[in-house]
Short mmCIF file of C-alpha atoms in Angstrom, two decimals:
data_model
loop_
_atom_site.label_atom_id
_atom_site.label_comp_id
_atom_site.label_asym_id
_atom_site.label_seq_id
_atom_site.Cartn_x
_atom_site.Cartn_y
_atom_site.Cartn_z
CA MET R 1 -29.61 -12.21 55.71
CA THR R 2 -27.21 -10.05 53.79
CA ASP R 3 -28.24 -7.73 50.98
CA THR R 4 -26.83 -10.14 48.42
CA ALA R 5 -28.54 -13.29 49.67
CA PRO R 6 -31.40 -14.84 47.72
CA PRO R 7 -34.76 -13.27 48.53
CA PRO R 8 -36.95 -15.14 51.03
CA GLY R 9 -38.23 -18.40 49.65
CA THR R 10 -35.69 -18.47 46.82
CA ALA R 11 -33.10 -21.24 46.92
CA ALA R 12 -30.01 -21.52 44.77
CA PRO R 13 -30.30 -24.32 42.20
CA SER R 14 -28.75 -27.66 43.06
CA PRO R 15 -25.27 -28.15 41.58
CA PRO R 16 -24.98 -30.69 38.74
CA ASP R 17 -22.96 -33.85 39.22
CA ALA R 18 -19.22 -33.94 38.55
CA ALA R 19 -19.66 -35.33 35.03
CA ALA R 20 -22.16 -32.69 33.95
CA SER R 21 -21.87 -31.11 30.53
CA ASN R 22 -20.82 -27.53 29.97
CA ALA R 23 -24.48 -26.73 29.25
CA ALA R 24 -25.52 -28.16 32.64
CA LEU R 25 -22.78 -26.20 34.43
CA ARG R 26 -23.85 -23.05 32.61
CA ALA R 27 -27.48 -23.60 33.58
CA PHE R 28 -26.46 -24.02 37.22
CA LEU R 29 -24.12 -21.02 37.35
CA HIS R 30 -26.45 -18.71 35.47
CA GLY R 31 -29.33 -19.91 37.64
CA LEU R 32 -27.66 -18.54 40.78
CA PRO R 33 -29.38 -15.46 42.24
CA GLY R 34 -28.01 -12.28 40.69
CA VAL R 35 -25.92 -9.96 42.82
CA ASP R 36 -27.48 -6.62 43.76
CA GLU R 37 -24.47 -4.40 43.01
CA VAL R 38 -25.73 -1.43 45.02
CA GLY R 39 -26.79 -3.70 47.88
CA VAL R 40 -23.50 -5.55 48.18
CA GLN R 41 -21.50 -2.32 48.12
CA ALA R 42 -23.74 -0.76 50.76
CA ARG R 43 -23.55 -3.86 52.95
CA ALA R 44 -19.74 -3.96 52.71
CA ALA R 45 -19.50 -0.24 53.44
CA ASP R 46 -21.74 -0.61 56.48
CA LEU R 47 -19.72 -3.50 57.88
CA ALA R 48 -16.51 -1.54 57.30
CA THR R 49 -17.72 1.04 59.83
CA ARG R 50 -18.08 -1.53 62.62
CA SER R 51 -15.48 -1.05 65.33
CA ILE R 52 -13.80 -3.61 67.55
CA LYS R 53 -13.60 -2.64 71.22
CA THR R 54 -10.14 -2.08 72.64
CA THR R 55 -10.51 -5.09 74.94
CA ALA R 56 -11.09 -7.35 71.93
CA LYS R 57 -8.69 -5.65 69.53
CA ALA R 58 -5.58 -7.35 70.91
CA ARG R 59 -7.14 -10.77 70.38
CA ALA R 60 -8.29 -9.78 66.90
CA ILE R 61 -4.80 -8.61 65.95
CA ASP R 62 -3.28 -11.89 67.14
CA LEU R 63 -5.92 -13.81 65.18
CA ALA R 64 -5.12 -11.76 62.07
CA ILE R 65 -1.40 -12.54 62.50
CA ARG R 66 -2.21 -16.26 62.70
CA MET R 67 -4.22 -15.93 59.48
CA VAL R 68 -1.47 -14.30 57.41
CA ASP R 69 0.01 -16.08 54.40
CA LEU R 70 3.29 -14.16 54.39
CA THR R 71 4.06 -13.79 50.72
CA THR R 72 6.93 -13.06 48.37
CA LEU R 73 6.20 -13.51 44.68
CA GLU R 74 8.75 -11.42 42.83
CA GLY R 75 11.06 -12.26 39.96
CA ALA R 76 13.99 -11.12 42.12
CA ASP R 77 13.23 -13.56 44.97
CA THR R 78 16.32 -15.40 46.24
CA PRO R 79 16.79 -18.36 48.61
CA GLY R 80 18.21 -15.92 51.15
CA LYS R 81 15.15 -13.70 51.00
CA VAL R 82 12.87 -16.71 51.42
CA ARG R 83 14.84 -17.99 54.42
CA ALA R 84 14.65 -14.56 56.05
CA LEU R 85 10.90 -14.42 55.41
CA CYS R 86 10.48 -17.87 56.95
CA ALA R 87 12.35 -16.79 60.08
CA LYS R 88 10.00 -13.83 60.38
CA ALA R 89 6.96 -16.06 59.79
CA VAL R 90 7.91 -18.30 62.71
CA ARG R 91 8.85 -15.48 65.07
CA PRO R 92 7.42 -12.22 63.75
CA ASP R 93 8.90 -10.20 66.63
CA PRO R 94 12.09 -11.81 67.99
CA ALA R 95 11.88 -9.58 71.06
CA ASP R 96 8.36 -10.75 71.98
CA ARG R 97 7.75 -14.47 72.14
CA SER R 98 4.04 -13.94 72.79
CA VAL R 99 3.50 -12.93 69.16
CA PRO R 100 2.02 -15.92 67.31
CA SER R 101 3.46 -17.37 64.12
CA VAL R 102 1.71 -16.77 60.81
CA ALA R 103 -0.23 -19.46 58.98
CA ALA R 104 2.02 -20.00 55.96
CA VAL R 105 4.76 -18.65 53.75
CA CYS R 106 3.78 -18.37 50.09
CA VAL R 107 6.48 -18.61 47.41
CA TYR R 108 7.07 -19.65 43.82
CA PRO R 109 7.37 -23.42 43.18
CA ASP R 110 11.15 -23.38 42.63
CA LEU R 111 11.60 -21.97 46.15
CA ALA R 112 9.23 -24.38 47.91
CA ARG R 113 12.09 -26.66 48.98
CA THR R 114 14.00 -23.72 50.45
CA ALA R 115 10.93 -22.67 52.43
CA ALA R 116 10.17 -26.23 53.54
CA ASP R 117 13.70 -26.69 54.89
CA ALA R 118 13.56 -23.36 56.72
CA LEU R 119 10.13 -24.05 58.25
CA ALA R 120 10.64 -27.72 59.18
CA GLY R 121 9.06 -28.46 62.57
CA SER R 122 7.77 -24.91 63.04
CA GLY R 123 4.08 -25.48 62.39
CA VAL R 124 4.12 -22.82 59.67
CA ALA R 125 2.98 -24.26 56.34
CA VAL R 126 4.61 -23.85 52.95
CA ALA R 127 2.21 -22.52 50.32
CA SER R 128 3.27 -22.42 46.71
CA VAL R 129 1.63 -20.75 43.76
CA ALA R 130 1.37 -22.98 40.72
CA THR R 131 -0.35 -23.52 37.36
CA ALA R 132 1.54 -20.79 35.48
CA PHE R 133 0.94 -18.10 38.09
CA PRO R 134 -0.17 -15.35 37.64
CA SER R 135 -1.57 -15.66 34.10
CA GLY R 136 -2.69 -19.29 34.18
CA ARG R 137 -1.80 -19.49 30.49
CA ALA R 138 -0.13 -22.88 30.05
CA PRO R 139 -1.05 -26.39 28.89
CA LEU R 140 -2.68 -28.53 31.56
CA GLU R 141 0.30 -30.90 31.55
CA ALA R 142 2.60 -28.04 32.53
CA LYS R 143 0.21 -26.90 35.26
CA LEU R 144 0.06 -30.39 36.74
CA ALA R 145 3.84 -30.77 36.62
CA ASP R 146 4.17 -27.39 38.34
CA THR R 147 1.82 -28.58 41.09
CA ARG R 148 3.43 -31.99 41.58
CA ARG R 149 6.90 -30.48 41.86
CA ALA R 150 5.81 -27.98 44.49
CA VAL R 151 4.14 -30.70 46.58
CA ALA R 152 7.15 -33.00 46.22
CA ASP R 153 9.36 -30.15 47.42
CA GLY R 154 7.35 -29.66 50.59
CA ALA R 155 4.37 -27.43 49.77
CA ALA R 156 1.39 -28.28 51.98
CA GLU R 157 -0.83 -25.78 50.16
CA ILE R 158 -1.13 -24.96 46.46
CA ASP R 159 -2.50 -21.64 45.22
CA MET R 160 -3.62 -22.21 41.63
CA VAL R 161 -5.04 -19.69 39.16
CA ILE R 162 -8.08 -20.39 37.02
CA ASP R 163 -8.08 -19.89 33.27
CA ARG R 164 -9.96 -16.59 33.20
CA GLY R 165 -10.10 -16.63 29.41
CA ALA R 166 -11.97 -19.93 29.43
CA PHE R 167 -14.28 -18.75 32.20
CA LEU R 168 -15.15 -15.49 30.46
CA ALA R 169 -15.72 -17.36 27.19
CA GLY R 170 -18.27 -19.54 28.99
CA ASP R 171 -16.20 -22.75 28.88
CA TYR R 172 -17.03 -23.66 32.46
CA ARG R 173 -16.36 -27.34 31.89
CA ALA R 174 -12.73 -26.61 30.99
CA VAL R 175 -12.23 -24.51 34.12
CA HIS R 176 -13.93 -27.14 36.29
CA ASP R 177 -11.86 -29.97 34.85
CA GLN R 178 -8.59 -28.09 35.31
CA ILE R 179 -9.40 -27.47 38.96
CA THR R 180 -10.29 -31.12 39.58
CA ALA R 181 -7.10 -32.26 37.83
CA VAL R 182 -4.95 -29.92 39.90
CA LYS R 183 -6.77 -31.01 43.05
CA GLU R 184 -5.86 -34.62 42.25
CA ALA R 185 -2.25 -33.62 41.56
CA CYS R 186 -2.11 -31.93 44.99
CA GLY R 187 -2.39 -35.26 46.77
CA PRO R 188 -2.41 -34.43 50.49
CA ALA R 189 -1.87 -30.70 49.93
CA HIS R 190 -4.77 -28.28 50.25
CA LEU R 191 -5.87 -26.39 47.14
CA LYS R 192 -6.61 -22.68 47.07
CA VAL R 193 -8.23 -21.56 43.82
CA ILE R 194 -7.45 -17.99 42.75
CA LEU R 195 -10.34 -16.42 40.84
CA GLU R 196 -8.51 -13.18 39.90
CA THR R 197 -11.68 -11.24 40.58
CA GLY R 198 -10.27 -8.03 39.11
CA GLU R 199 -10.52 -9.63 35.67
CA LEU R 200 -14.00 -11.14 36.07
CA ALA R 201 -15.78 -7.85 35.24
CA THR R 202 -18.98 -8.35 37.27
CA TYR R 203 -20.09 -9.38 40.73
CA ASP R 204 -22.28 -12.05 39.12
CA ASN R 205 -19.13 -13.57 37.62
CA VAL R 206 -17.45 -13.52 41.02
CA ARG R 207 -20.37 -15.48 42.45
CA ARG R 208 -20.33 -17.93 39.53
CA ALA R 209 -16.57 -18.46 39.70
CA SER R 210 -16.80 -19.02 43.46
CA TRP R 211 -19.44 -21.71 43.08
CA LEU R 212 -17.61 -23.31 40.16
CA ALA R 213 -14.37 -23.59 42.14
CA ILE R 214 -16.20 -24.94 45.19
CA HIS R 215 -18.04 -27.48 43.05
CA ALA R 216 -14.74 -28.61 41.51
CA GLY R 217 -13.22 -29.38 44.91
CA ALA R 218 -11.41 -26.24 46.10
CA ASP R 219 -10.41 -26.24 49.76
CA PHE R 220 -10.19 -22.44 49.63
CA ILE R 221 -11.31 -19.81 47.17
CA LYS R 222 -8.96 -16.83 46.85
CA THR R 223 -9.67 -13.40 45.41
CA SER R 224 -6.52 -12.47 43.56
CA THR R 225 -2.92 -13.01 42.56
CA GLY R 226 -2.01 -9.58 43.88
CA LYS R 227 -0.80 -8.69 40.38
CA VAL R 228 -4.11 -7.26 39.11
CA SER R 229 -6.10 -4.29 40.37
CA PRO R 230 -8.66 -4.19 41.88
CA ALA R 231 -7.81 -7.13 44.11
CA ALA R 232 -9.35 -8.00 47.48
CA THR R 233 -12.17 -5.49 47.78
CA LEU R 234 -14.68 -5.92 50.60
CA PRO R 235 -17.70 -6.40 48.27
CA VAL R 236 -15.91 -9.19 46.39
CA THR R 237 -14.85 -10.90 49.63
CA LEU R 238 -18.43 -10.60 50.90
CA ILE R 239 -19.78 -12.39 47.82
CA MET R 240 -17.23 -15.18 48.21
CA LEU R 241 -18.05 -15.56 51.91
CA GLU R 242 -21.73 -15.88 51.03
CA ALA R 243 -20.88 -18.66 48.59
CA VAL R 244 -18.94 -20.73 51.13
CA ARG R 245 -21.59 -20.09 53.77
CA ASP R 246 -24.41 -21.25 51.52
CA HIS R 247 -22.41 -24.25 50.31
CA HIS R 248 -21.73 -25.28 53.90
CA ALA R 249 -25.42 -24.92 54.77
CA ALA R 250 -26.32 -27.20 51.85
CA THR R 251 -23.57 -29.83 52.15
CA GLY R 252 -21.84 -29.54 55.51
CA ARG R 253 -18.46 -28.99 53.80
CA ARG R 254 -16.65 -25.87 54.94
CA VAL R 255 -14.56 -24.18 52.24
CA GLY R 256 -12.15 -21.41 53.20
CA VAL R 257 -11.72 -17.91 51.78
CA LYS R 258 -8.50 -16.00 51.20
CA PRO R 259 -8.57 -12.34 50.20
CA ALA R 260 -5.19 -11.28 48.80
CA GLY R 261 -3.85 -8.11 47.28
CA GLY R 262 -4.17 -4.61 48.75
CA ILE R 263 -4.55 -5.68 52.39
CA ARG R 264 -1.83 -3.56 53.98
CA THR R 265 -3.05 -2.19 57.31
CA THR R 266 -4.45 -3.46 60.57
CA LYS R 267 -7.65 -1.60 59.77
CA ASP R 268 -7.91 -3.58 56.50
CA ALA R 269 -7.39 -6.85 58.36
CA LEU R 270 -9.92 -6.11 61.09
CA ARG R 271 -12.52 -5.04 58.54
CA ASN R 272 -12.10 -8.45 56.92
CA LEU R 273 -12.55 -10.21 60.27
CA VAL R 274 -15.79 -8.29 60.88
CA LEU R 275 -16.94 -9.29 57.40
CA VAL R 276 -16.20 -12.95 58.09
CA ASN R 277 -18.08 -12.93 61.39
CA GLU R 278 -21.12 -11.10 60.07
CA VAL R 279 -21.44 -12.86 56.69
CA ALA R 280 -20.12 -16.41 57.05
CA GLY R 281 -20.15 -16.72 60.82
CA PRO R 282 -17.66 -17.45 63.60
CA GLY R 283 -16.95 -20.92 62.18
CA TRP R 284 -14.69 -19.20 59.63
CA LEU R 285 -12.76 -17.16 62.22
CA ASP R 286 -9.87 -19.59 62.17
CA PRO R 287 -6.73 -19.89 60.02
CA ALA R 288 -8.03 -23.25 58.80
CA HIS R 289 -10.86 -21.43 57.01
CA PHE R 290 -9.77 -17.84 56.49
CA ARG R 291 -6.42 -16.42 55.40
CA LEU R 292 -5.04 -13.00 54.55
CA GLY R 293 -2.61 -13.00 51.64
CA ALA R 294 -0.15 -10.18 52.21
CA SER R 295 3.45 -9.05 52.32
CA SER R 296 3.46 -5.70 54.14
CA LEU R 297 0.45 -6.31 56.44
CA LEU R 298 2.39 -8.17 59.12
CA ASN R 299 4.54 -5.18 60.06
CA ASP R 300 1.51 -2.97 60.59
CA LEU R 301 -0.15 -5.64 62.74
CA LEU R 302 3.01 -5.84 64.84
CA MET R 303 3.18 -2.05 65.22
CA GLN R 304 -0.46 -1.84 66.32
CA ARG R 305 0.04 -4.74 68.71
CA THR R 306 2.99 -2.97 70.33
CA ARG R 307 1.02 0.26 70.61
CA LEU R 308 -1.81 -1.52 72.42
CA SER R 309 0.54 -3.10 74.94
CA THR R 310 2.98 -0.20 75.50
CA GLY R 311 1.05 2.91 74.49
CA SER R 312 3.58 3.94 71.86
CA TYR R 313 4.58 2.91 68.36
CA PRO R 314 7.98 1.34 67.72
CA GLY R 315 10.35 3.19 65.40
CA PRO R 316 9.92 2.76 61.62
CA ASP R 317 13.08 0.64 61.42
CA TYR R 318 12.15 -1.71 64.27
CA TYR R 319 10.71 -4.46 62.07
CA THR R 320 12.34 -6.00 59.04
CA LEU R 321 11.06 -5.01 55.62
CA ASP R 322 9.50 -7.89 53.67
#
């Protein structure tokens, strides 16, 4: 049991049905066990000190590469930049065919078609942010149109942002209903729900937002847009992993987790893999259930991989800049 789990003999309240009132949702979310702030920070810090043996590190690095959502979300993004990123996603190191491909390329909705064309037949998915990313401030009709266009243009995964203003004002029903509406608009695409934990103020709110998104049908819960600091801290990711673990124990449905923002080094990635294994369990050590949202991380993973196999680092200009 982790430091943030319910005390022995204490079970989380049963979630209300999908048509529950805002009062019923509030009663459920505020009935969740409170987060021990000191405990969760200590637990995360302890797990961050765990080391991976050299014999297992190569496998862990390859797993981390396969979990990367290689991301470009800048106003200056161009079709050419996206095509270059897609080529790197499929073959991260052109000189070494043993390097696995990443999980997905994440782009803005207007570049989803460009990414889909570039990745056709590769096995690398197209992920698109949507719903007025990163602020989430738009009418529902615009958010749904944003989602439908991205899916029509080839996105297999949608990364939506919740309305943090509604959540913080206690309008849980509005947040729930927006998630369910976007989930329906996704059709066959998987839905990742971004909580923007850096704006949620407390660990208790992170736990509540996690459960709310899961209850509304999220396939993944995601920490951050990468535009707000702090982003994917280990304590926040730990709390989210506990939520998906406990939901799976209660229902049998496995929801994924995606930390994003601030994960730049191999050490960061491996700490997250240790956290997954120790908190949620090995069932989440798979790209289908855990992702790393990042732009610069891949190069560091490749450099560390080369060092393990050759004993030396490649030059700083060896890999393309993302």
